[in-house]
GROMACS .gro file of C-alpha atoms in nm:
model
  182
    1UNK     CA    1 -20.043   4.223 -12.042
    2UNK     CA    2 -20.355   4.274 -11.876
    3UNK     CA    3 -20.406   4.604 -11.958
    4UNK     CA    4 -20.551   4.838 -12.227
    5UNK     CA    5 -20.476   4.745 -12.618
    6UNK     CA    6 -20.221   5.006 -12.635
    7UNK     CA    7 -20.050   4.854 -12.283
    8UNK     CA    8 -20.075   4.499 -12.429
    9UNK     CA    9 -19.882   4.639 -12.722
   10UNK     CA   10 -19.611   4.824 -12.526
   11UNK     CA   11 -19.593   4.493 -12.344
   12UNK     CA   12 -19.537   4.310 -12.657
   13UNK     CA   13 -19.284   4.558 -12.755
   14UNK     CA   14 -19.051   4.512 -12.445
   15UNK     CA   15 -19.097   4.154 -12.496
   16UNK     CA   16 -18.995   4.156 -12.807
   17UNK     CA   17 -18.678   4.371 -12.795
   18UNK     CA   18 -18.587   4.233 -12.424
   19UNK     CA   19 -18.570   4.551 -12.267
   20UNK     CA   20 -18.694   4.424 -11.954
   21UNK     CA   21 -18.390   4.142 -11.968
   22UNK     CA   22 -18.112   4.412 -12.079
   23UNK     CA   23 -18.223   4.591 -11.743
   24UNK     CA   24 -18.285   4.317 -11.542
   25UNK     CA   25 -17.971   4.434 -11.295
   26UNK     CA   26 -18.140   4.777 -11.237
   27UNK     CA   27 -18.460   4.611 -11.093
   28UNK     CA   28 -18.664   4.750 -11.399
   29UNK     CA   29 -19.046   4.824 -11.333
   30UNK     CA   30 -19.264   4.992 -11.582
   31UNK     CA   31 -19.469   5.206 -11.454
   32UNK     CA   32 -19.706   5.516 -11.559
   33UNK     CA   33 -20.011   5.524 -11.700
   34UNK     CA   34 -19.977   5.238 -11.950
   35UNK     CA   35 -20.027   4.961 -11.684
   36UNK     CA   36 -20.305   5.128 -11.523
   37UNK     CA   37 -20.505   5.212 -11.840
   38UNK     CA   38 -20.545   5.560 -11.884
   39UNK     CA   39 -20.254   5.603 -12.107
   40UNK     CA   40 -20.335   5.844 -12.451
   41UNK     CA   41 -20.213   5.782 -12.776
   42UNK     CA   42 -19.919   5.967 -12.700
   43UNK     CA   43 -19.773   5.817 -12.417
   44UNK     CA   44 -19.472   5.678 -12.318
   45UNK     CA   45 -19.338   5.348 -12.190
   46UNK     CA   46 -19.193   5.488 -11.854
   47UNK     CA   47 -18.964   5.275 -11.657
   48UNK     CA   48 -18.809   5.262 -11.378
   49UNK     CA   49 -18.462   5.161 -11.204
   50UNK     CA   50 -18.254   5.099 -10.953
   51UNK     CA   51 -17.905   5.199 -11.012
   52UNK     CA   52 -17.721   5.272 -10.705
   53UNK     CA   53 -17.412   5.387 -10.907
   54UNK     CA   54 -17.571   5.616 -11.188
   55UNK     CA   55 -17.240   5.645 -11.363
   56UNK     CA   56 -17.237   5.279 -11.427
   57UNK     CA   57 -17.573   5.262 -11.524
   58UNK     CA   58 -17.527   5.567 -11.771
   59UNK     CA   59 -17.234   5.349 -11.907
   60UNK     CA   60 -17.436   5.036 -11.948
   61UNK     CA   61 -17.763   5.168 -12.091
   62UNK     CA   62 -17.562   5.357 -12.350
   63UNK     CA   63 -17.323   5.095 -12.437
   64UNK     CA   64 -17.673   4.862 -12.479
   65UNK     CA   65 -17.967   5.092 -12.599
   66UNK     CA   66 -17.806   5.353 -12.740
   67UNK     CA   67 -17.903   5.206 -13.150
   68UNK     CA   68 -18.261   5.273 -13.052
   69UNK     CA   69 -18.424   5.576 -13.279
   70UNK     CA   70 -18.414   5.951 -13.091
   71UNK     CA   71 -18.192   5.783 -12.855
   72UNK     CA   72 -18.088   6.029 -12.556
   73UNK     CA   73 -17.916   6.019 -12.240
   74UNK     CA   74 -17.942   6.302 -11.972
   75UNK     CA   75 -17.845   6.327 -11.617
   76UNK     CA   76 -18.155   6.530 -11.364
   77UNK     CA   77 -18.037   6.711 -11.115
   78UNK     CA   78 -18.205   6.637 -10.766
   79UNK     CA   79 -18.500   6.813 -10.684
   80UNK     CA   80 -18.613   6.857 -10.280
   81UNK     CA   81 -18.791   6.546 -10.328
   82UNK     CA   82 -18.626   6.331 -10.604
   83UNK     CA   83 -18.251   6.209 -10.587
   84UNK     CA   84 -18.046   6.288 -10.888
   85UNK     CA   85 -18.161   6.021 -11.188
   86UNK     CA   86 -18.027   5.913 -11.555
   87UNK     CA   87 -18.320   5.975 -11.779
   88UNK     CA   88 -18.254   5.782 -12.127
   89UNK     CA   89 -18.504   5.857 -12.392
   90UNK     CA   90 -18.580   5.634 -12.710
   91UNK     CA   91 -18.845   5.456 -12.944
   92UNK     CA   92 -18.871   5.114 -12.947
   93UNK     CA   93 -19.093   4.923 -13.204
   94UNK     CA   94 -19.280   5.300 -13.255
   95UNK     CA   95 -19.319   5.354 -12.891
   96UNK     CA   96 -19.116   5.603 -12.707
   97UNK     CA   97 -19.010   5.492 -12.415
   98UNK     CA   98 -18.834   5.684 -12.096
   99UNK     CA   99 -18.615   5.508 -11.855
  100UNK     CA  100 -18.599   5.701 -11.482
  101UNK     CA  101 -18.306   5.585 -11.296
  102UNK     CA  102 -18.185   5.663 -10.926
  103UNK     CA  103 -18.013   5.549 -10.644
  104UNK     CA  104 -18.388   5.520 -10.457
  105UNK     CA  105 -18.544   5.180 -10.466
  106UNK     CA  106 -18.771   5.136 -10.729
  107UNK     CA  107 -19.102   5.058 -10.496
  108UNK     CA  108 -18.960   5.375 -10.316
  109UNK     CA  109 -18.947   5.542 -10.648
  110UNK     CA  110 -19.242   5.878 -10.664
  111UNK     CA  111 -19.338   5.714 -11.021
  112UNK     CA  112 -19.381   5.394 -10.882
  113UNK     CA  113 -19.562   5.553 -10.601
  114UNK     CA  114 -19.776   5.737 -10.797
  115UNK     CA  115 -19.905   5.470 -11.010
  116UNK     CA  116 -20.017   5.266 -10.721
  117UNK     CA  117 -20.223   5.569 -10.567
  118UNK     CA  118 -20.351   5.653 -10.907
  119UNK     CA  119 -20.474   5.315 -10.977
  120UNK     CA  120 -20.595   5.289 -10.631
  121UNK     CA  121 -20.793   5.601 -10.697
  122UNK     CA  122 -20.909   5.480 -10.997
  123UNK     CA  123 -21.068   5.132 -10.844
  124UNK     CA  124 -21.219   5.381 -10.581
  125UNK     CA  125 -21.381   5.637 -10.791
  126UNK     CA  126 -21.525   5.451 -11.077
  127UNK     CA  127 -21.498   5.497 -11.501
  128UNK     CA  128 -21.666   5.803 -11.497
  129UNK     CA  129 -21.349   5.988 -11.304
  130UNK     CA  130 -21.093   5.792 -11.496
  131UNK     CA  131 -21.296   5.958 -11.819
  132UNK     CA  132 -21.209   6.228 -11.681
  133UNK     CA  133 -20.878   6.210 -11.626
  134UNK     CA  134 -20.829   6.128 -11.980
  135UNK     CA  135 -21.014   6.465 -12.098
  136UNK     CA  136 -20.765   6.662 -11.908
  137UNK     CA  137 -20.508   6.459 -12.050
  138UNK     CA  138 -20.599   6.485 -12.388
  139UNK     CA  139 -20.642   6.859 -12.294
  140UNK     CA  140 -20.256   6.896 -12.195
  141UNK     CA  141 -20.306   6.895 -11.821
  142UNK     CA  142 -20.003   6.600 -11.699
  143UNK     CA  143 -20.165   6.324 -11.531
  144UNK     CA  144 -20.038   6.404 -11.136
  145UNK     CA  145 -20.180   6.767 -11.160
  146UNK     CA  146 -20.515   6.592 -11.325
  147UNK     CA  147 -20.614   6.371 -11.015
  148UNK     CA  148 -20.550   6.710 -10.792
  149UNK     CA  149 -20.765   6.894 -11.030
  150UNK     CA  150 -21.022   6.595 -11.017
  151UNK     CA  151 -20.965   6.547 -10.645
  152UNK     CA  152 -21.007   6.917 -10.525
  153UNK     CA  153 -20.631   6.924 -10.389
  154UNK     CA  154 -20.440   7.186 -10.325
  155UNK     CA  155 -20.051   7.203 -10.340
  156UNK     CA  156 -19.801   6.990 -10.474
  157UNK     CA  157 -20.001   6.694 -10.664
  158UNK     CA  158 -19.635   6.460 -10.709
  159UNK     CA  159 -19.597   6.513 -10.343
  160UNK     CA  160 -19.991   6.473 -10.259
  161UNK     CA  161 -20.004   6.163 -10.442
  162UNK     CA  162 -19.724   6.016 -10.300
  163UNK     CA  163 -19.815   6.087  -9.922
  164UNK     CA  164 -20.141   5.898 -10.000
  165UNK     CA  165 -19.949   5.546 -10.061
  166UNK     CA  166 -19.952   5.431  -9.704
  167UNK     CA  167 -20.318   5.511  -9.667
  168UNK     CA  168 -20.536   5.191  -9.608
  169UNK     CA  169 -20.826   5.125  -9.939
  170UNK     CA  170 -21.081   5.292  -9.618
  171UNK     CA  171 -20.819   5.573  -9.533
  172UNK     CA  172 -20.814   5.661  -9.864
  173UNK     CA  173 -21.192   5.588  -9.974
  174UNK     CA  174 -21.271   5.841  -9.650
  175UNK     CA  175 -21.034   6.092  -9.811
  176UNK     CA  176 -21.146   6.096 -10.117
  177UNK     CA  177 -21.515   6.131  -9.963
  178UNK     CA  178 -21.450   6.428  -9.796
  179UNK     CA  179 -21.259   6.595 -10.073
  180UNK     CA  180 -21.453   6.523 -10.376
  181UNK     CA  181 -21.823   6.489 -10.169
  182UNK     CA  182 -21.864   6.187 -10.379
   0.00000   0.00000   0.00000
């Protein structure tokens, strides 16, 4: 609730139609860039779970959510460094909203991961980098590959920004110093 207008509102949202309690088995966290404010008009509530059966918890989301608008249910395949995941899709009170579900623990989760390093980031370098975050955002550019554009690095950004969640706030203040010159 303690985030942008838009984030209070997505907060309300969930509040409002219990999502949060309907998932409460699946360890729900949202996650993205709602809570960490640099979220544009068009994004989506994204969260996360914990659902160490993924048939079951196909079953149960569809059996629950499935009156939702644009309501859709896909399985991912795994990727080299995502386990296979549920991915329901749906608006809720005008917001869409993605659920990510795999076997992984949620605080183990890349989105999860990402969020934290992003925010951390964030704290770190100041408004005038989260402003720009948001231009490249509003210019198309997805918000992983838009810190590595910001940041100067090269390579995968999901797996970049992932590897930088066990870094200490100096480990990563001195990387981002000698990346960005800042």
């Amino acid at each position: 609730m303690s985030a942008s207008s838009r984030g209070r509102q997505a907060a309300e949202i969930l509040q409002k139609f219990r999502i949060m309690d309907i998932l409460s088995d699946f360890d729900p966290v949202v996650a993205g860039t709602l809570p960490i404010g640099i979220e544009t008009a068009s994004s989506d509530i994204d969260i996360l779970c914990h659902a160490s059966d993924l048939d079951r918890f196909r079953k149960f989301v569809m059996s629950r959510l499935n009156t939702f608008a644009q309501f859709s249910c896909h399985d991912r395949a795994a990727t080299a460094n995502v386990g296979a995941a549920v991915v329901i899709r749906f608006v809720c009170g005008g917001f869409p909203v993605e659920i990510f579900a795999t076997s992984c623990p949620v605080m183990s989760q890349f989105g999860f991961l990402h969020m934290l390093v992003e925010a951390r980031i964030l704290h770190l370098m100041g408004p005038d980098f989260a402003k720009g975050v948001l231009a490249l955002k509003m210019a198309g550019v997805k918000t992983e590959p838009a810190f590595a554009q910001l940041l100067g690095l090269d390579g995968d950004p999901y797996v970049l920004l992932a590897k930088m969640a066990d870094m200490t706030p100096g480990e990563m203040h001195n990387r981002l110093v000698s990346t960005v010159g800042k």
